[in-house]
Short mmCIF file of C-alpha atoms (C1' of nucleotides) in Angstrom, two decimals:
data_model
loop_
_atom_site.label_atom_id
_atom_site.label_comp_id
_atom_site.label_asym_id
_atom_site.label_seq_id
_atom_site.Cartn_x
_atom_site.Cartn_y
_atom_site.Cartn_z
CA UNK T 1 -0.10 0.31 0.47
CA UNK T 2 2.98 2.57 0.58
CA UNK T 3 4.33 4.72 -2.03
CA UNK T 4 7.56 3.62 -3.54
CA UNK T 5 10.87 5.56 -2.82
CA UNK T 6 11.64 8.16 -5.69
CA UNK T 7 15.62 7.69 -4.60
CA UNK T 8 18.29 5.04 -3.90
CA UNK T 9 18.77 6.31 -0.01
CA UNK T 10 22.88 5.21 -1.00
CA UNK T 11 22.75 7.18 -4.34
CA UNK T 12 21.20 10.16 -1.89
CA UNK T 13 23.88 9.16 1.23
CA UNK T 14 27.36 9.49 -1.74
CA UNK T 15 25.75 12.72 -2.81
CA UNK T 16 25.61 13.82 1.27
CA UNK T 17 29.17 12.18 1.76
CA UNK T 18 29.62 14.43 -1.51
CA UNK T 19 28.82 17.47 0.34
CA UNK T 20 31.08 17.05 3.71
CA UNK T 21 33.84 16.36 1.95
CA UNK T 22 33.75 19.90 0.35
CA UNK T 23 32.50 21.09 3.20
CA UNK T 24 32.42 20.01 6.44
CA UNK T 25 30.63 19.13 9.27
CA UNK T 26 29.82 22.40 11.11
CA UNK T 27 29.81 24.80 7.02
CA UNK T 28 26.95 22.00 5.26
CA UNK T 29 23.20 23.59 5.79
CA UNK T 30 20.39 21.31 5.20
CA UNK T 31 19.63 23.19 2.74
CA UNK T 32 23.11 22.21 0.95
CA UNK T 33 22.39 18.76 1.36
CA UNK T 34 18.46 19.23 0.30
CA UNK T 35 19.92 20.60 -2.65
CA UNK T 36 22.43 18.62 -3.22
CA UNK T 37 20.66 15.35 -2.54
CA UNK T 38 18.65 16.36 -5.05
CA UNK T 39 15.86 15.90 -2.12
CA UNK T 40 13.03 17.00 0.47
CA UNK T 41 14.24 18.38 3.65
CA UNK T 42 11.25 16.02 5.66
CA UNK T 43 12.93 13.15 3.20
CA UNK T 44 16.58 13.81 4.23
CA UNK T 45 15.02 13.46 8.12
CA UNK T 46 12.36 10.48 7.79
CA UNK T 47 15.86 8.88 5.72
CA UNK T 48 18.74 9.53 8.42
CA UNK T 49 16.92 11.29 11.80
CA UNK T 50 19.22 14.30 11.76
CA UNK T 51 22.24 15.75 10.75
CA UNK T 52 24.66 14.17 13.01
CA UNK T 53 23.25 11.02 11.43
CA UNK T 54 23.55 11.22 8.15
CA UNK T 55 27.10 13.13 8.77
CA UNK T 56 27.76 9.98 10.50
CA UNK T 57 26.23 7.30 7.52
CA UNK T 58 28.01 9.69 5.50
CA UNK T 59 31.69 9.17 7.12
CA UNK T 60 30.66 4.94 6.39
CA UNK T 61 30.81 5.33 3.20
CA UNK T 62 33.33 6.99 2.47
CA UNK T 63 35.07 3.55 3.96
CA UNK T 64 33.19 2.00 1.26
CA UNK T 65 33.66 4.82 -1.42
CA UNK T 66 37.94 4.88 -1.01
CA UNK T 67 37.68 1.07 -1.05
CA UNK T 68 36.63 0.89 -3.91
CA UNK T 69 38.16 3.95 -5.56
CA UNK T 70 41.58 5.24 -3.39
CA UNK T 71 42.89 1.96 -2.01
CA UNK T 72 41.51 -0.35 -4.35
CA UNK T 73 45.23 -1.05 -5.57
CA UNK T 74 46.14 -1.56 -1.57
CA UNK T 75 43.12 -4.20 -1.42
CA UNK T 76 43.87 -6.70 -4.52
CA UNK T 77 44.01 -10.07 -2.50
CA UNK T 78 48.33 -10.46 -3.55
CA UNK T 79 48.79 -6.47 -3.44
CA UNK T 80 53.27 -5.70 -2.09
CA UNK T 81 55.34 -3.44 -0.90
CA UNK T 82 55.53 -3.15 -4.57
CA UNK T 83 52.00 -1.43 -4.82
CA UNK T 84 52.57 0.41 -1.76
CA UNK T 85 56.34 2.16 -3.24
CA UNK T 86 52.70 2.31 -6.33
CA UNK T 87 50.68 4.17 -4.32
CA UNK T 88 52.74 6.71 -2.46
CA UNK T 89 54.98 7.88 -5.74
CA UNK T 90 50.93 8.38 -7.52
CA UNK T 91 50.00 10.65 -5.05
CA UNK T 92 52.29 14.17 -6.47
CA UNK T 93 49.86 13.22 -9.53
CA UNK T 94 46.83 13.09 -8.24
CA UNK T 95 48.39 17.03 -6.05
CA UNK T 96 48.62 18.32 -9.60
CA UNK T 97 45.61 17.30 -10.92
CA UNK T 98 43.08 18.46 -7.98
CA UNK T 99 42.61 15.37 -6.70
CA UNK T 100 44.14 15.43 -3.18
CA UNK T 101 42.80 19.43 -3.10
CA UNK T 102 39.74 18.75 -0.28
CA UNK T 103 42.30 16.53 1.06
CA UNK T 104 40.00 13.32 3.48
CA UNK T 105 37.00 13.47 4.73
CA UNK T 106 38.20 11.49 7.80
CA UNK T 107 41.09 12.89 8.64
CA UNK T 108 39.30 15.85 8.04
CA UNK T 109 36.79 15.29 10.72
CA UNK T 110 39.52 14.78 13.20
CA UNK T 111 40.96 18.42 12.99
CA UNK T 112 36.91 19.09 13.01
CA UNK T 113 35.43 17.40 15.52
CA UNK T 114 38.09 14.75 17.26
CA UNK T 115 37.11 12.56 20.16
CA UNK T 116 34.43 15.13 21.22
CA UNK T 117 31.50 13.84 19.63
CA UNK T 118 31.49 9.63 20.72
CA UNK T 119 29.40 8.58 17.79
CA UNK T 120 31.45 10.39 15.17
CA UNK T 121 34.92 9.33 16.92
CA UNK T 122 33.53 5.67 16.74
CA UNK T 123 33.27 6.11 13.09
CA UNK T 124 36.74 7.67 12.91
CA UNK T 125 38.57 4.97 14.68
CA UNK T 126 36.55 2.17 11.90
CA UNK T 127 38.46 4.20 9.47
CA UNK T 128 42.13 4.12 10.84
CA UNK T 129 41.64 0.57 12.12
CA UNK T 130 40.56 -0.55 8.74
CA UNK T 131 43.50 1.50 6.98
CA UNK T 132 46.27 0.02 9.34
CA UNK T 133 44.57 -3.63 8.84
CA UNK T 134 44.66 -3.24 5.05
CA UNK T 135 48.51 -1.96 5.65
CA UNK T 136 49.63 -4.64 8.00
CA UNK T 137 47.70 -6.84 4.83
CA UNK T 138 50.10 -5.65 2.83
CA UNK T 139 52.96 -6.05 4.94
CA UNK T 140 52.56 -9.14 5.41
CA UNK T 141 51.74 -10.88 1.89
CA UNK T 142 55.44 -8.43 1.60
CA UNK T 143 57.29 -10.70 4.42
CA UNK T 144 55.97 -14.24 2.31
CA UNK T 145 57.09 -12.82 -0.91
CA UNK T 146 60.79 -12.55 1.06
CA UNK T 147 60.75 -8.70 0.64
CA UNK T 148 60.32 -8.14 4.53
CA UNK T 149 62.38 -9.31 7.19
CA UNK T 150 60.52 -12.90 8.56
CA UNK T 151 61.01 -10.98 12.08
CA UNK T 152 59.68 -7.88 11.34
CA UNK T 153 57.45 -6.34 13.63
CA UNK T 154 54.01 -5.61 11.03
CA UNK T 155 51.21 -4.35 13.59
CA UNK T 156 54.30 -1.80 14.37
CA UNK T 157 54.59 -0.83 10.98
CA UNK T 158 51.73 -0.85 9.89
CA UNK T 159 50.71 2.29 12.73
CA UNK T 160 53.63 4.16 11.65
CA UNK T 161 52.57 3.19 8.14
CA UNK T 162 48.79 4.52 9.09
CA UNK T 163 51.23 7.37 10.23
CA UNK T 164 52.08 8.78 7.42
CA UNK T 165 49.11 8.64 5.45
CA UNK T 166 47.16 10.90 7.83
CA UNK T 167 50.36 12.88 7.18
CA UNK T 168 50.10 12.97 3.72
CA UNK T 169 46.40 14.06 4.10
CA UNK T 170 47.18 17.39 5.96
CA UNK T 171 49.62 17.71 3.57
CA UNK T 172 48.44 17.55 0.62
CA UNK T 173 45.86 20.34 1.75
CA UNK T 174 49.21 23.20 2.10
CA UNK T 175 52.74 21.84 1.83
CA UNK T 176 54.10 22.33 -1.39
CA UNK T 177 54.89 19.08 -3.88
CA UNK T 178 58.79 19.58 -2.87
CA UNK T 179 57.35 19.01 0.88
CA UNK T 180 54.96 15.96 -0.05
CA UNK T 181 57.91 14.42 -1.78
CA UNK T 182 59.88 14.69 0.73
CA UNK T 183 57.13 12.59 3.20
CA UNK T 184 57.04 10.74 0.20
CA UNK T 185 60.68 9.31 0.23
CA UNK T 186 61.37 9.53 3.04
CA UNK T 187 58.43 6.37 4.72
CA UNK T 188 59.09 3.47 3.46
CA UNK T 189 62.99 3.87 4.19
CA UNK T 190 62.98 1.55 7.15
CA UNK T 191 60.13 -0.98 6.16
CA UNK T 192 62.33 -3.83 5.97
CA UNK O 1 40.68 62.63 25.28
CA UNK O 2 39.53 59.44 24.66
CA UNK O 3 38.89 56.49 26.75
CA UNK O 4 41.10 53.96 28.09
CA UNK O 5 40.49 50.09 26.99
CA UNK O 6 39.26 48.61 29.15
CA UNK O 7 40.78 45.33 27.81
CA UNK O 8 44.16 44.00 27.04
CA UNK O 9 44.03 43.27 23.24
CA UNK O 10 46.67 40.60 23.37
CA UNK O 11 45.09 39.13 26.90
CA UNK O 12 41.61 39.19 25.11
CA UNK O 13 43.24 37.63 21.74
CA UNK O 14 44.48 34.76 23.73
CA UNK O 15 41.36 34.03 25.69
CA UNK O 16 40.26 34.15 21.41
CA UNK O 17 42.65 31.36 20.50
CA UNK O 18 41.24 28.93 23.16
CA UNK O 19 38.20 29.21 22.27
CA UNK O 20 38.73 28.32 18.70
CA UNK O 21 40.79 25.91 19.95
CA UNK O 22 38.35 23.96 21.80
CA UNK O 23 35.52 24.54 19.31
CA UNK O 24 36.49 24.65 15.57
CA UNK O 25 36.61 27.66 13.71
CA UNK O 26 32.61 27.57 11.88
CA UNK O 27 31.59 25.89 15.98
CA UNK O 28 33.25 28.79 17.43
CA UNK O 29 30.08 31.25 17.79
CA UNK O 30 30.53 34.84 18.22
CA UNK O 31 28.61 34.67 21.19
CA UNK O 32 31.14 32.60 22.27
CA UNK O 33 33.58 34.87 21.94
CA UNK O 34 32.22 37.93 23.69
CA UNK O 35 31.83 35.60 26.67
CA UNK O 36 34.73 34.15 26.86
CA UNK O 37 37.06 37.59 26.18
CA UNK O 38 35.13 38.77 28.44
CA UNK O 39 34.66 42.38 25.98
CA UNK O 40 31.03 43.03 24.55
CA UNK O 41 30.64 42.73 21.02
CA UNK O 42 31.13 46.02 19.72
CA UNK O 43 35.06 45.98 21.15
CA UNK O 44 34.87 42.31 19.45
CA UNK O 45 34.44 44.17 16.26
CA UNK O 46 36.00 47.42 16.36
CA UNK O 47 39.40 45.85 17.85
CA UNK O 48 39.49 42.65 14.81
CA UNK O 49 37.08 44.01 12.01
CA UNK O 50 35.17 40.84 12.25
CA UNK O 51 35.29 36.96 13.10
CA UNK O 52 37.50 35.78 10.55
CA UNK O 53 40.68 38.47 10.96
CA UNK O 54 39.63 37.36 14.89
CA UNK O 55 40.61 34.13 13.66
CA UNK O 56 43.50 34.59 11.69
CA UNK O 57 45.13 36.62 14.48
CA UNK O 58 43.98 33.31 16.52
CA UNK O 59 46.20 31.71 14.38
CA UNK O 60 49.63 33.70 14.34
CA UNK O 61 49.10 33.84 18.57
CA UNK O 62 48.93 30.31 18.06
CA UNK O 63 52.37 30.37 16.58
CA UNK O 64 53.68 32.91 19.33
CA UNK O 65 52.65 30.73 22.23
CA UNK O 66 53.47 27.19 20.60
CA UNK O 67 56.88 29.25 20.73
CA UNK O 68 57.29 29.95 24.37
CA UNK O 69 55.29 26.74 25.34
CA UNK O 70 55.09 23.31 23.59
CA UNK O 71 58.24 24.36 21.26
CA UNK O 72 60.36 25.63 23.31
CA UNK O 73 63.23 22.49 24.28
CA UNK O 74 63.28 22.90 20.50
CA UNK O 75 63.78 26.55 20.02
CA UNK O 76 66.75 26.83 22.41
CA UNK O 77 70.23 28.15 20.26
CA UNK O 78 72.11 24.35 20.73
CA UNK O 79 68.96 21.86 20.45
CA UNK O 80 70.19 18.73 19.13
CA UNK O 81 68.73 15.26 18.17
CA UNK O 82 68.36 14.35 21.90
CA UNK O 83 66.13 17.29 23.15
CA UNK O 84 64.08 15.80 19.59
CA UNK O 85 64.04 12.54 20.87
CA UNK O 86 62.78 13.41 24.22
CA UNK O 87 60.03 15.63 22.76
CA UNK O 88 58.30 12.91 21.15
CA UNK O 89 58.95 10.56 24.17
CA UNK O 90 57.04 12.75 26.09
CA UNK O 91 54.14 12.91 24.72
CA UNK O 92 52.65 9.70 25.83
CA UNK O 93 52.38 11.79 29.23
CA UNK O 94 50.73 14.11 27.62
CA UNK O 95 47.97 11.64 26.44
CA UNK O 96 47.81 10.37 29.43
CA UNK O 97 47.44 13.96 30.95
CA UNK O 98 44.63 14.22 28.88
CA UNK O 99 46.99 17.49 27.27
CA UNK O 100 46.47 16.59 23.58
CA UNK O 101 42.40 16.08 23.26
CA UNK O 102 42.48 19.37 21.16
CA UNK O 103 45.17 18.32 19.30
CA UNK O 104 46.85 21.39 17.85
CA UNK O 105 44.80 24.53 16.14
CA UNK O 106 47.18 24.72 12.33
CA UNK O 107 46.27 21.31 12.20
CA UNK O 108 42.40 21.28 13.00
CA UNK O 109 42.52 24.04 11.45
CA UNK O 110 43.88 22.59 7.43
CA UNK O 111 41.06 19.56 8.03
CA UNK O 112 38.34 22.53 8.57
CA UNK O 113 38.92 24.52 6.21
CA UNK O 114 42.29 23.98 4.65
CA UNK O 115 42.81 25.69 1.56
CA UNK O 116 39.72 27.03 0.79
CA UNK O 117 39.81 30.89 2.75
CA UNK O 118 43.76 32.08 0.94
CA UNK O 119 43.78 34.26 4.59
CA UNK O 120 43.33 31.78 6.31
CA UNK O 121 45.72 29.24 4.83
CA UNK O 122 48.13 31.48 4.24
CA UNK O 123 48.46 31.36 8.02
CA UNK O 124 48.30 27.56 7.94
CA UNK O 125 51.88 27.83 5.65
CA UNK O 126 53.49 29.99 8.34
CA UNK O 127 53.46 27.73 11.04
CA UNK O 128 54.30 24.80 8.73
CA UNK O 129 57.50 27.10 7.94
CA UNK O 130 58.45 27.60 11.30
CA UNK O 131 57.91 24.16 12.19
CA UNK O 132 60.39 22.79 9.28
CA UNK O 133 62.26 26.06 9.76
CA UNK O 134 62.43 24.74 14.04
CA UNK O 135 63.66 21.49 12.93
CA UNK O 136 66.07 22.23 10.69
CA UNK O 137 67.63 24.16 12.56
CA UNK O 138 67.79 20.91 15.56
CA UNK O 139 69.13 19.02 12.68
CA UNK O 140 72.37 21.43 11.43
CA UNK O 141 73.02 21.95 15.19
CA UNK O 142 73.14 17.77 15.25
CA UNK O 143 75.66 17.42 12.09
CA UNK O 144 78.06 20.29 14.14
CA UNK O 145 77.88 18.73 17.22
CA UNK O 146 78.23 14.85 14.50
CA UNK O 147 75.19 13.66 15.83
CA UNK O 148 74.05 13.36 12.44
CA UNK O 149 75.84 13.21 8.87
CA UNK O 150 77.23 15.97 7.23
CA UNK O 151 76.02 14.65 4.35
CA UNK O 152 72.90 14.37 4.71
CA UNK O 153 69.95 16.08 3.18
CA UNK O 154 68.37 18.48 6.12
CA UNK O 155 65.63 19.86 3.89
CA UNK O 156 64.92 16.38 3.55
CA UNK O 157 65.15 15.78 6.62
CA UNK O 158 62.89 18.21 8.26
CA UNK O 159 59.94 18.12 6.30
CA UNK O 160 59.71 14.57 6.79
CA UNK O 161 59.21 15.71 10.41
CA UNK O 162 57.75 18.01 9.52
CA UNK O 163 54.83 15.48 8.48
CA UNK O 164 55.92 12.84 11.15
CA UNK O 165 54.56 15.69 13.92
CA UNK O 166 51.13 17.06 11.91
CA UNK O 167 50.16 12.62 12.36
CA UNK O 168 50.95 13.11 15.66
CA UNK O 169 48.93 16.15 15.72
CA UNK O 170 46.01 13.85 14.15
CA UNK O 171 46.63 11.06 16.23
CA UNK O 172 46.80 11.70 19.67
CA UNK O 173 42.91 12.93 19.00
CA UNK O 174 42.04 9.51 18.22
CA UNK O 175 44.95 6.83 17.83
CA UNK O 176 46.15 3.78 20.30
CA UNK O 177 49.00 4.75 22.89
CA UNK O 178 50.80 1.84 20.67
CA UNK O 179 50.05 3.46 18.17
CA UNK O 180 51.55 6.68 19.02
CA UNK O 181 54.32 4.48 20.31
CA UNK O 182 55.05 2.51 17.47
CA UNK O 183 55.12 6.06 15.20
CA UNK O 184 56.92 7.74 17.60
CA UNK O 185 59.82 4.73 17.04
CA UNK O 186 60.02 5.38 13.77
CA UNK O 187 60.69 8.36 13.42
CA UNK O 188 64.05 9.01 14.14
CA UNK O 189 65.29 6.41 12.94
CA UNK O 190 66.10 7.61 9.71
CA UNK O 191 67.12 10.51 10.14
CA UNK O 192 71.97 9.84 10.23
"C1'" DT S 1 34.53 73.12 33.88
"C1'" DC S 2 33.66 71.70 29.46
"C1'" DG S 3 34.23 69.65 24.78
"C1'" DA S 4 36.19 66.64 21.50
"C1'" DT S 5 37.11 62.00 21.03
"C1'" DA S 6 36.65 57.26 21.74
"C1'" DG S 7 35.66 52.84 24.72
"C1'" DC S 8 31.38 51.28 26.17
"C1'" DT S 9 26.45 48.76 26.75
"C1'" DA S 10 22.06 46.55 25.50
"C1'" DA S 11 19.24 46.42 22.04
"C1'" DG S 12 18.20 45.02 17.52
"C1'" DC S 13 19.04 43.47 12.59
"C1'" DA S 14 18.15 40.73 8.96
"C1'" DA S 15 19.54 35.82 7.32
"C1'" DT S 16 20.06 31.16 7.91
"C1'" DT S 17 20.08 27.49 11.38
"C1'" DG S 18 18.43 22.07 12.06
"C1'" DC S 19 14.13 20.55 12.31
"C1'" DT S 20 8.49 20.01 12.30
"C1'" DT S 21 3.86 20.28 10.87
"C1'" DA S 22 -0.32 20.42 7.82
"C1'" DT S 23 -0.82 18.72 4.10
"C1'" DT S 24 -1.77 16.66 -0.34
"C1'" DT S 25 0.11 12.21 -3.93
"C1'" DT S 26 1.45 7.85 -5.16
"C1'" DT S 27 1.00 2.65 -4.06
"C1'" DA S 28 -1.21 -2.26 -4.43
"C1'" DA S 29 -3.10 -5.05 -1.59
"C1'" DA S 30 -9.07 -5.33 0.29
"C1'" DT M 1 -12.84 1.06 -6.79
"C1'" DT M 2 -11.94 2.03 -2.66
"C1'" DT M 3 -8.03 2.26 1.49
"C1'" DA M 4 -4.98 2.40 4.80
"C1'" DA M 5 0.48 3.13 4.76
"C1'" DA M 6 4.04 5.80 4.12
"C1'" DA M 7 6.25 9.45 0.51
"C1'" DA M 8 6.57 13.42 -1.49
"C1'" DT M 9 6.15 18.92 -0.83
"C1'" DA M 10 5.80 23.08 0.90
"C1'" DA M 11 5.10 26.25 4.62
"C1'" DG M 12 6.50 27.53 8.81
"C1'" DC M 13 8.53 27.35 13.67
"C1'" DA M 14 12.15 28.89 17.88
"C1'" DA M 15 16.77 29.64 18.02
"C1'" DT M 16 20.66 31.55 16.46
"C1'" DT M 17 24.04 33.10 13.51
"C1'" DG M 18 27.27 37.35 12.57
"C1'" DC M 19 27.23 42.20 11.83
"C1'" DT M 20 24.68 47.12 13.47
"C1'" DT M 21 23.05 51.17 15.65
"C1'" DA M 22 21.76 54.21 18.75
"C1'" DG M 23 22.75 55.99 22.90
"C1'" DC M 24 25.62 56.30 27.28
"C1'" DT M 25 30.25 57.19 29.85
"C1'" DA M 26 35.17 57.66 30.80
"C1'" DT M 27 39.79 60.61 29.70
"C1'" DC M 28 41.89 64.51 29.55
"C1'" DG M 29 43.95 68.62 27.21
"C1'" DA M 30 41.90 73.24 26.70
#
DNA sequence: TCGATAGCTAAGCAATTGCTTATTTTTAAA
DNA sequence: TTTAAAAATAAGCAATTGCTTAGCTATCGA
C-alpha cells in the first residue's frame, strides 16, 4: 500500500558524503544537503533522522567509497610493497590534477571534531583501523614474498604507515610538492 | 581625550585563540567569544573587524604561543637530536594527562578549512614553515655536533619530520597509545 | 569646567540554522 | 473502487548566526 521511494538511499547518501567532504560538518547546511541530494528536507530527516546521523552514515559511506577507489590497488589479495610504493609515487600526480585538494574526509573530521562526539569518534577509529589492517595485510604479503624480514614487527610498521598516510592527507592540502615528495621518499626506508 | 580601553588586546586575543582551539572555527559563535573574551561584541568587532580576521589573528597568536610553550625546548639555540627525542618521548605522557585531546589548532584548521580561504591558508603555511625551520635548525645543530652526517639532506629530513609532527597531531586525538608509540619509535630511525 | 574623542553597553537587525507540521499524492492490497 | 499506509511537498517553527546601530560614559587637554 505505501508509496515507492522516489530516490535510492545509497545514491543520495553518496551525494551527502560529497557535500560533507567539500565543506566539512559544521559548514554544511541542511539546505545545501537538500539541494545536492536532490530530495526534500523531510525526506532527509525521515531517512536519516538528523544531520549528525546522516554525517556518521556519510563517514561509513566514505569508507566503502575509498575501498572501491583510492585504496583499491592496496586491497588486491596479493598487494605487496611494490604496490604501496606505486600508491605513494602516484600522489604527486594526484596533487597536480587537484584530486587531493579536499584531503581525506576522515582526517578532516578528525581535525574538526576529533573525539568530541563519541558516535563520530567511533567511526573515525573504525576507519583508521581499516587503513591499518589494509597496510598490515600488504606487509604480511610482502613478508611471504621475502621482501620484508620474517622478524619484522608488522603491527608497528602498519601503525607507522598509518601515520604517514595521515600526514599526507594533511600535507596534500597545504604543503608544497617538494615537501610531499620528501615525506614520500622517507616513508618506506625503514620497512624491511 | 578618548577613554582608555578596559581590556588588553593581546590578553583577549589569547582567550579567543583558546575558544577556537576548543571548538574549531565554524562551531565558535561570536556570542561564545564575547563570553570567553570577557568583552562586548562591539568591542570585538571594533578591535578585530570580523570573525575571520579574529580567527587569523588567533592563528598567529597560536604560533607565538607554541613558541613559548610546546616547542620551547626545541627552540633553544643549541637544541639537538637528543632534544627532539625527548620531545617525542614526552608525548605519551601528555596524552595520559589529556593535554593532547584538542590536538593542534593549525592541523585542526587544515582539516576544517585547509586551502579554501586564502588568508587562512596563508597563515597555515606560515605555521608549517616555522615548524620546518625549527626542525631544520635542530638538525643543523646535530650535524655540527657530529650526530648527523654532513652529507645529510637536512631540508628533506625536516620536511619529513614536519610530516611526523602532523601525523602525531592528528593521531593523538584518536589513535591508541600503542599506535602513537609505534609512530614515535619509527620517526627518527632514518635521521642520521 | 568644558568638550571632543573614543570606549562602553545593550538592544536589535536580517539572514540562516536544524528540524517539524499540515497537507497532498502515490501506491497496491482488499 | 476503495482504503490504509507511507512518501512527497512546501510552508513555517523557534533559536541562533554574524554584525550594526543608538545612546551612554569615561578620559584628559584646553
